[in-house]
Short mmCIF file of C-alpha atoms in Angstrom, two decimals:
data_model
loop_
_atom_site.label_atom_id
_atom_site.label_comp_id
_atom_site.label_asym_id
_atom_site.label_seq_id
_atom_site.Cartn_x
_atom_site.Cartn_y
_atom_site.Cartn_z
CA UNK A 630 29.93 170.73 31.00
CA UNK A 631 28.09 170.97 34.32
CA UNK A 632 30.31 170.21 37.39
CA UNK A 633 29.60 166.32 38.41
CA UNK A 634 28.39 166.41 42.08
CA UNK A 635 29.37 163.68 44.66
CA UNK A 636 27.89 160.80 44.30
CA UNK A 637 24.29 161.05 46.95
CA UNK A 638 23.65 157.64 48.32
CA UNK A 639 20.23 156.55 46.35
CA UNK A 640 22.43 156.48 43.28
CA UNK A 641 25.83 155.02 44.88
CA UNK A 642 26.93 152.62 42.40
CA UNK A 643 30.60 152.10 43.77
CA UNK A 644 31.50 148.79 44.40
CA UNK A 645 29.21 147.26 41.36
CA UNK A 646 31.95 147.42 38.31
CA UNK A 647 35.28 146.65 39.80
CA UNK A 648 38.76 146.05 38.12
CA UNK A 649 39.22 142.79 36.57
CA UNK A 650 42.62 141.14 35.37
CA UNK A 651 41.50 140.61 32.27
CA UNK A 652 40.50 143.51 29.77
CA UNK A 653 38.67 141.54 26.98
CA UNK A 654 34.93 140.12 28.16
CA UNK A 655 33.46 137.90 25.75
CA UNK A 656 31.86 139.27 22.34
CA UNK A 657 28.70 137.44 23.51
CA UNK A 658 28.36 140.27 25.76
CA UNK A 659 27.95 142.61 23.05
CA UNK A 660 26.77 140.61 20.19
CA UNK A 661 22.92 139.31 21.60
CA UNK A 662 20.62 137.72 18.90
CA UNK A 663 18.96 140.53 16.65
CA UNK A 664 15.58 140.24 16.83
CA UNK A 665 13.67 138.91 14.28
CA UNK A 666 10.99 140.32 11.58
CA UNK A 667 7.80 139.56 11.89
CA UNK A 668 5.68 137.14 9.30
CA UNK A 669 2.53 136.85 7.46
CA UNK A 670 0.90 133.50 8.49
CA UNK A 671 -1.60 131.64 5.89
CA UNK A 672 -4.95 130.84 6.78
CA UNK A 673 -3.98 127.18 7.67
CA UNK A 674 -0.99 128.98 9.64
CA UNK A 675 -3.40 131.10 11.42
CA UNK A 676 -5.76 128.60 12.19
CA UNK A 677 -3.15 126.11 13.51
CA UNK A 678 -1.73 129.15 16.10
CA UNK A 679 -5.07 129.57 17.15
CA UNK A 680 -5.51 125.57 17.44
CA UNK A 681 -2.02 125.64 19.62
CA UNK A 682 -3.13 128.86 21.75
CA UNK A 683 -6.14 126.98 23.14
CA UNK A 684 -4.22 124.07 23.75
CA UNK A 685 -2.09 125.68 26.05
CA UNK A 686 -4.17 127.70 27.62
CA UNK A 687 -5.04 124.63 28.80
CA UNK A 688 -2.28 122.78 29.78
CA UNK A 689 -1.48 121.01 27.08
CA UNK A 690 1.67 121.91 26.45
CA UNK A 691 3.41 119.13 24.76
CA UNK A 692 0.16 118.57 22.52
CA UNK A 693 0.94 122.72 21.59
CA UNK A 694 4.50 122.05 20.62
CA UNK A 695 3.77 119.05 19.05
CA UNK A 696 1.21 120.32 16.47
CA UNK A 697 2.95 123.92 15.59
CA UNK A 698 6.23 121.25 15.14
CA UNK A 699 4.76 120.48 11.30
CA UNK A 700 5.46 124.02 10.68
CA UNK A 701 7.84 123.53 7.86
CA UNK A 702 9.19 127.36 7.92
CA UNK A 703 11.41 128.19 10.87
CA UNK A 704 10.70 131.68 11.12
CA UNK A 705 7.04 130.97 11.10
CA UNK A 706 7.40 128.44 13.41
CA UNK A 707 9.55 130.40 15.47
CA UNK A 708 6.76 133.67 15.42
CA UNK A 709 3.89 131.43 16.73
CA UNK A 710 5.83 129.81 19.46
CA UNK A 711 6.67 132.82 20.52
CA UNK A 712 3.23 134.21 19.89
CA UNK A 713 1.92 131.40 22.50
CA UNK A 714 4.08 132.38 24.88
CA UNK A 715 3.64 135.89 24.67
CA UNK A 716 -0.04 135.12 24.77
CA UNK A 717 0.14 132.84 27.96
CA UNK A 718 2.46 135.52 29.76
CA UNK A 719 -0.22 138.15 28.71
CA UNK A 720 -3.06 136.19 30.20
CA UNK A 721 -1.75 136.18 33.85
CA UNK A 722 0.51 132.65 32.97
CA UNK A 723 3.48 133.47 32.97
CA UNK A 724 4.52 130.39 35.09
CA UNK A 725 2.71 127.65 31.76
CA UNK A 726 4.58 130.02 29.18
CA UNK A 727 7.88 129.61 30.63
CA UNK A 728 6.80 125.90 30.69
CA UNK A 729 6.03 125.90 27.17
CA UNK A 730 9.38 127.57 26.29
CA UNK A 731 11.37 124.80 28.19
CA UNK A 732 9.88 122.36 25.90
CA UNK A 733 11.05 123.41 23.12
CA UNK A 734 14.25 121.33 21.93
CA UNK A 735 16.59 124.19 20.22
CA UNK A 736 18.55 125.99 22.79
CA UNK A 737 19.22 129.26 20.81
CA UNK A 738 15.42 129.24 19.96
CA UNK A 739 14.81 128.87 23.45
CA UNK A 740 16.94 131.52 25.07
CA UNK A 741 15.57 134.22 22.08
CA UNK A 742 11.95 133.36 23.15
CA UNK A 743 12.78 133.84 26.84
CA UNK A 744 15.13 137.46 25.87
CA UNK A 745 11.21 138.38 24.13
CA UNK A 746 9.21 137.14 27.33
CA UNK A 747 10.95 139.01 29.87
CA UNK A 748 10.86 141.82 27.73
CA UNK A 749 7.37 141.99 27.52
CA UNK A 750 6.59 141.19 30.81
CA UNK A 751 9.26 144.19 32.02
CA UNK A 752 7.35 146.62 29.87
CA UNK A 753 4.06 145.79 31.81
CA UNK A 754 6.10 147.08 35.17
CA UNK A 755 6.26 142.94 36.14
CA UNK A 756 10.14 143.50 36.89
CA UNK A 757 10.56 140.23 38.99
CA UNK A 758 8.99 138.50 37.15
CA UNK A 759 10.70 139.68 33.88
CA UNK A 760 14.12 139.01 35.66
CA UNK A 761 12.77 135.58 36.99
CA UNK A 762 12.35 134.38 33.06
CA UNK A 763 15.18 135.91 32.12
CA UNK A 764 17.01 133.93 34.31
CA UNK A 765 15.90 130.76 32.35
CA UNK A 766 18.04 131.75 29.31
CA UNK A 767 21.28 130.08 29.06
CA UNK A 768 23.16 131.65 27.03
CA UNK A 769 25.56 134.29 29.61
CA UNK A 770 25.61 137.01 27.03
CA UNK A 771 22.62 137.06 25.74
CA UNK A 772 20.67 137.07 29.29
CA UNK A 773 23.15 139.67 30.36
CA UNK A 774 21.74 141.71 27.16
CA UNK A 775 18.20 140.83 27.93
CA UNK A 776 18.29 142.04 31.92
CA UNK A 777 20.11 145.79 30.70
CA UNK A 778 16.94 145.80 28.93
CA UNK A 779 15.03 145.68 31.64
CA UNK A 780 17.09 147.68 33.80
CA UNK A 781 17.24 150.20 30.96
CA UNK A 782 13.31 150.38 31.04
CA UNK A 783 13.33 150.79 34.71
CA UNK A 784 15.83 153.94 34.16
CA UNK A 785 13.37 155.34 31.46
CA UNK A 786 10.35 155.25 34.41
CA UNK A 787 12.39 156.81 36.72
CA UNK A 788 13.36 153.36 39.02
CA UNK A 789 17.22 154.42 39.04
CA UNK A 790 17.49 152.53 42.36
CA UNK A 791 15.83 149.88 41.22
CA UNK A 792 17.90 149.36 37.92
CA UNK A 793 21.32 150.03 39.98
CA UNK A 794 20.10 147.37 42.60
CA UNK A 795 19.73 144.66 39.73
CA UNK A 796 23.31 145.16 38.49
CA UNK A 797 24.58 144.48 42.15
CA UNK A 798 22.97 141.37 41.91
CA UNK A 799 24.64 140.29 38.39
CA UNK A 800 25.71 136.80 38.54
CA UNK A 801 29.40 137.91 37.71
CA UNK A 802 31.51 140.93 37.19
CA UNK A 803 31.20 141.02 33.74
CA UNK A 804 27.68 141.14 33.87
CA UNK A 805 27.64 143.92 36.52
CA UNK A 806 29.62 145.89 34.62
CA UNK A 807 28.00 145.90 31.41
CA UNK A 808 24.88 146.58 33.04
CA UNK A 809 25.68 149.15 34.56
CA UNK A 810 26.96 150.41 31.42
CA UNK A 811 23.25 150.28 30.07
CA UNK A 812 21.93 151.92 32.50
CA UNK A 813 24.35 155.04 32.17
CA UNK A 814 23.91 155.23 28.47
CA UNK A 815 19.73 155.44 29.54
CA UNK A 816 20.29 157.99 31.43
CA UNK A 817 22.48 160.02 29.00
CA UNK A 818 19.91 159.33 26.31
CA UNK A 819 16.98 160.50 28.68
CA UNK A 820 19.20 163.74 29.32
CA UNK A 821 20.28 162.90 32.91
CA UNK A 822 24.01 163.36 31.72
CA UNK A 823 25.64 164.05 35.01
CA UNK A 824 23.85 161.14 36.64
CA UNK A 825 25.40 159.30 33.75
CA UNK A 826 28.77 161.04 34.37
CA UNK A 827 28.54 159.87 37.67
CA UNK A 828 28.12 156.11 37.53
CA UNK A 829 30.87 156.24 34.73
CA UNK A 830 33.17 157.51 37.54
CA UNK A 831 32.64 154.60 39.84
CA UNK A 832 33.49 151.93 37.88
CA UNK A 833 36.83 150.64 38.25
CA UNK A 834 38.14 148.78 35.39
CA UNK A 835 39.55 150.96 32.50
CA UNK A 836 37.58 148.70 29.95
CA UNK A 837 34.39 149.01 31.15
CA UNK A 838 34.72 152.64 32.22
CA UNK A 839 36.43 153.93 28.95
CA UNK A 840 33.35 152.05 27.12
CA UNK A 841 30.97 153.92 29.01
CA UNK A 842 31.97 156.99 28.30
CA UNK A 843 32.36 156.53 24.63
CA UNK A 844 28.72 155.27 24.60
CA UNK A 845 27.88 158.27 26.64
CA UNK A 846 29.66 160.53 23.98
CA UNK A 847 27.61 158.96 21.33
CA UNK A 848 24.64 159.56 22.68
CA UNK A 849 25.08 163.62 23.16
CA UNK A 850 26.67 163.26 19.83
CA UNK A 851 23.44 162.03 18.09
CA UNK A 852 21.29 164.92 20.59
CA UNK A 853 23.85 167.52 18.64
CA UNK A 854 25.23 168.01 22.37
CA UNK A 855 28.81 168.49 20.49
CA UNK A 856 30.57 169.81 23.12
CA UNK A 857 29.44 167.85 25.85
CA UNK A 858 30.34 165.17 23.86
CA UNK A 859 33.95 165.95 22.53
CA UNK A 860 35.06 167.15 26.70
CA UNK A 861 33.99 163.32 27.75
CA UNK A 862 35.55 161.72 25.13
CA UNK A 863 38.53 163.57 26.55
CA UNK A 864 37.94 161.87 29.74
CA UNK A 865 38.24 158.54 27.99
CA UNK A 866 41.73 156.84 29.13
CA UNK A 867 41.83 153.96 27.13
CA UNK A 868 43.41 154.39 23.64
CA UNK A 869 41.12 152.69 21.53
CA UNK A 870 37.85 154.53 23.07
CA UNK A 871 38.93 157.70 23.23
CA UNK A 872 40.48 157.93 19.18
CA UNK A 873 37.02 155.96 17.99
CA UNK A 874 34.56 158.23 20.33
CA UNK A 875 36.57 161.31 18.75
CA UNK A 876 36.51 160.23 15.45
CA UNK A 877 33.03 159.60 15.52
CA UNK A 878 32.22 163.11 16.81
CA UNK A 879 34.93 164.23 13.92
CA UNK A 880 33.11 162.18 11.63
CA UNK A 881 29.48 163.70 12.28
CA UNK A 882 30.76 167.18 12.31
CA UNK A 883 32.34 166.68 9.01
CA UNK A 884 29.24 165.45 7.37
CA UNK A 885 27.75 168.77 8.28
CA UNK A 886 30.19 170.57 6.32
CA UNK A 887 31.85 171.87 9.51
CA UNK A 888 35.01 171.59 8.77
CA UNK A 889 36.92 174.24 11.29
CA UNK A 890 35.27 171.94 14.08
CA UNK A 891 36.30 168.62 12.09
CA UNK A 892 39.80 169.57 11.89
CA UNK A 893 39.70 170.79 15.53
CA UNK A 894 39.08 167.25 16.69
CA UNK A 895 41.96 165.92 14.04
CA UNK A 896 44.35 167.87 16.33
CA UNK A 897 42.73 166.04 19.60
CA UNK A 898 43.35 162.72 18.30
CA UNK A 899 46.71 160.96 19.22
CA UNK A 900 46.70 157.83 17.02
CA UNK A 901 48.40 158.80 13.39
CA UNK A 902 45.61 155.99 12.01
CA UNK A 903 42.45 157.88 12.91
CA UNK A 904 44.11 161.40 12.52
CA UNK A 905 44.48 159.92 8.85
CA UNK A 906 40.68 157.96 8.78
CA UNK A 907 39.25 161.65 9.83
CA UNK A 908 41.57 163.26 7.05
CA UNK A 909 40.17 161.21 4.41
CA UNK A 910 36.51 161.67 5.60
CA UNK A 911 36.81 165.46 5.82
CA UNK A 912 38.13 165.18 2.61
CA UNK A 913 35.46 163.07 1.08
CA UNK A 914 33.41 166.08 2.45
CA UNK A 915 34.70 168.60 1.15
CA UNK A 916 34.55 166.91 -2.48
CA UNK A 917 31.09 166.38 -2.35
CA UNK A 918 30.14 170.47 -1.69
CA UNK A 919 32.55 170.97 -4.55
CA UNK A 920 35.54 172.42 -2.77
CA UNK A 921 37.91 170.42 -4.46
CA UNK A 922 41.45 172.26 -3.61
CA UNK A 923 40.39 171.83 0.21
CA UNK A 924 39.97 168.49 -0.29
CA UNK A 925 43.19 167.85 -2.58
CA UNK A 926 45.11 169.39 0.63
CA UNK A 927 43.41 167.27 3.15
CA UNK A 928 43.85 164.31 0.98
CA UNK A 929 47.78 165.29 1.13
CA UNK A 930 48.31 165.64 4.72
CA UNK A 931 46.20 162.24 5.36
CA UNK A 932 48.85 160.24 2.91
CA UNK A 933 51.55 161.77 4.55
CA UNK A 934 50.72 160.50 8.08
CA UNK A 935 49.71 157.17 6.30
CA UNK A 936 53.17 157.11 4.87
CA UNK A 937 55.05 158.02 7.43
CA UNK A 938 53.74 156.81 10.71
CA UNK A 939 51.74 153.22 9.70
CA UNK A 940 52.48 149.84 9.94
CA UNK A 941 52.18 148.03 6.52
CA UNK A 942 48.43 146.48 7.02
CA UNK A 943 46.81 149.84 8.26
CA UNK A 944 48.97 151.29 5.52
CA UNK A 945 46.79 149.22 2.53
CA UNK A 946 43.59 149.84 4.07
CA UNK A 947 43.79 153.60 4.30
CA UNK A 948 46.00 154.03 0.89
CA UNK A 949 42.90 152.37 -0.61
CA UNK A 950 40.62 155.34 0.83
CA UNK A 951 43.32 157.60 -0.20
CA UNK A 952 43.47 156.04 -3.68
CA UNK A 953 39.87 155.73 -4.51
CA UNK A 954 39.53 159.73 -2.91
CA UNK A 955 42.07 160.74 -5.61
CA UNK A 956 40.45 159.13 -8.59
CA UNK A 957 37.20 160.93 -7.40
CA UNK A 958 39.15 164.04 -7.93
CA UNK A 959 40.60 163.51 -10.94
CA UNK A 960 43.91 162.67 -9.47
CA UNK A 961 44.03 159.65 -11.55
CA UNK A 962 47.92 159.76 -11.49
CA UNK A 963 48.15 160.40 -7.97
CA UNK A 964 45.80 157.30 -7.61
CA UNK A 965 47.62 154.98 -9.74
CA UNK A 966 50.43 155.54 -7.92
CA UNK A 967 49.09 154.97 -4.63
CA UNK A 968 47.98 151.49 -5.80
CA UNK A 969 51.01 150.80 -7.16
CA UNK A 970 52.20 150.84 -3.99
CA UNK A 971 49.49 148.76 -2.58
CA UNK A 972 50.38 146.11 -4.98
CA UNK A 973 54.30 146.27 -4.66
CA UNK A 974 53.39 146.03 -0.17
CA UNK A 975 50.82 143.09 -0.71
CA UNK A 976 53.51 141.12 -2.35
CA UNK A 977 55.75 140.89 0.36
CA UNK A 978 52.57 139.02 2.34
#
């Protein structure tokens, strides 16, 4: 790990992520609209996009919305209203698209279309612009999502300032925070790790912090940056973050067949559930290289802990693993038992 210098004050984000009494933001925050496929239009289709495009490109919005509106198909109608306003935007109207979008009656459909606008318009260095639309959507998560976008782009060209500027301006904590959590994820995926290190360290709440970090551990996880990765996930205070970052890492280095460093990180792990989770997945490892007494003794020490240190509903979960691990081996006693005792637990529910 490289020492993490003191914070210099073009990238001082202190102050932007502070401590909040409550510990759980909303899922909206992490759970934006995926975005959707894109569709083959008919001829008629086609012709009636092009029909609507020239419409609004003159100003004639409702007469747009109103003729793409006999567009049986949602997702088609969906693509070409977003294709006009991605069309308008592109042609130097950015001010008539937004327009357009307003007018159209479904609010989800709406705030999706605007999350694509100021996407696009971010992308073509327009960041005020991009953060003026994205203002328009309504729904708080999902506009939260849309601006770490942008911010994220901005840390990809080099506009850290910029991008740490923008959070400060988030319309609430929560928003600041996970912001600011995108943009230190960007820079750990564009290989400024320290700068990411850094920005971690400043934010004050536990939850936001300890999410940061695992995100940051992923991403040097998926760059093969092992050790980087396993000495922040160390860092990690809260409990949840730190077991999941380091059973991730466990899990990738097991799936490599490297199974000294897999059982390393089952030692680092605290919580009896994901020593046990890791167990099983080493396990299923070494089964499938054919090293079946390694994984017979794996399998045995991850049933003990799931014996002896579980409450009864993580107990069912991971006996099922266990189970289904010892039929693969042949173990079909072994397994029988196991859901034997599955049954005889679920009974008392």
């Amino acid at each position: 790990m490289q020492a993490t210098p003191a914070l210099s004050a073009p990238i001082n984000s202190s102050g932007i992520c502070l401590k909040e009494a409550s510990q759980f933001p909303s899922l909206s925050t992490f759970l934006p609209s995926l975005p959707r496929l894109s569709v083959s239009l008919s001829l008629n289709e086609t012709a009636l996009l092009n029909q609507a495009l020239e419409l609004a490109n003159k100003g004639k919005l409702d007469e747009a919305l109103q003729l793409t509106q006999s567009i049986s198909d949602e997702e088609k109608r969906f693509y070409i209203w977003n294709e006009i306003a991605r069309s308008l935007a592109a042609a130097n109207q950015i001010s008539t698209s937004v327009s357009f979008v307003q007018k159209i009656a479904d609010p989800a459909i709406r705030s999706e279309i605007f999350g694509n606008l100021a996407r696009s318009i971010a992308l073509v260095g327009k960041t005020q612009q991009a953060l003026e639309v994205a203002a328009n959507i309504e729904n708080s998560g999902q506009r939260t999502w849309v601006v770490s976008d942008i911010t994220t782009e901005l840390v990809a060209t080099g506009k850290l300032s910029e991008s740490l500027e923008i959070a400060k301006n988030g319309q609430n904590n929560s928003d600041k925070c996970s912001i600011l959590r995108s943009i230190a994820v960007k820079l750990a995926e564009v290989g400024r790790v320290s700068t990411a290190l850094q920005i971690a360290d400043t934010m004050e709440d536990n939850f936001w912090q300890s999410s940061t970090f695992n995100n940051i551990s992923s991403k040097l996880l998926e760059s093969q940056k092992i050790s980087q990765a396993v000495e922040i996930a160390k860092k990690i205070t809260d409990e949840y973050y730190q077991n999941s970052a380091l059973e991730e890492i466990g899990n990738s280095l097991a799936r490599q067949n490297k199974f000294p460093q897999a059982l390393g990180i089952v030692k680092v792990i605290n919580s009896p559930e994901y020593k046990a989770k890791l167990l099983v997945t080493i396990a299923t490892q070494y089964r499938k290289v054919a090293r079946n007494p390694e994984a017979l003794a794996i399998l045995a020490q991850a049933l003990q802990i799931t014996n002896e240190n579980l409450e009864s509903y993580t107990k069912i979960s991971l006996w099922r693993d266990i189970s289904d691990e010892y039929r693969r081996l042949k173990q079909l006693d072994k397994s029988l038992e196991i859901l034997y005792k599955i049954d005889a637990l679920e009974t008392l529910y």
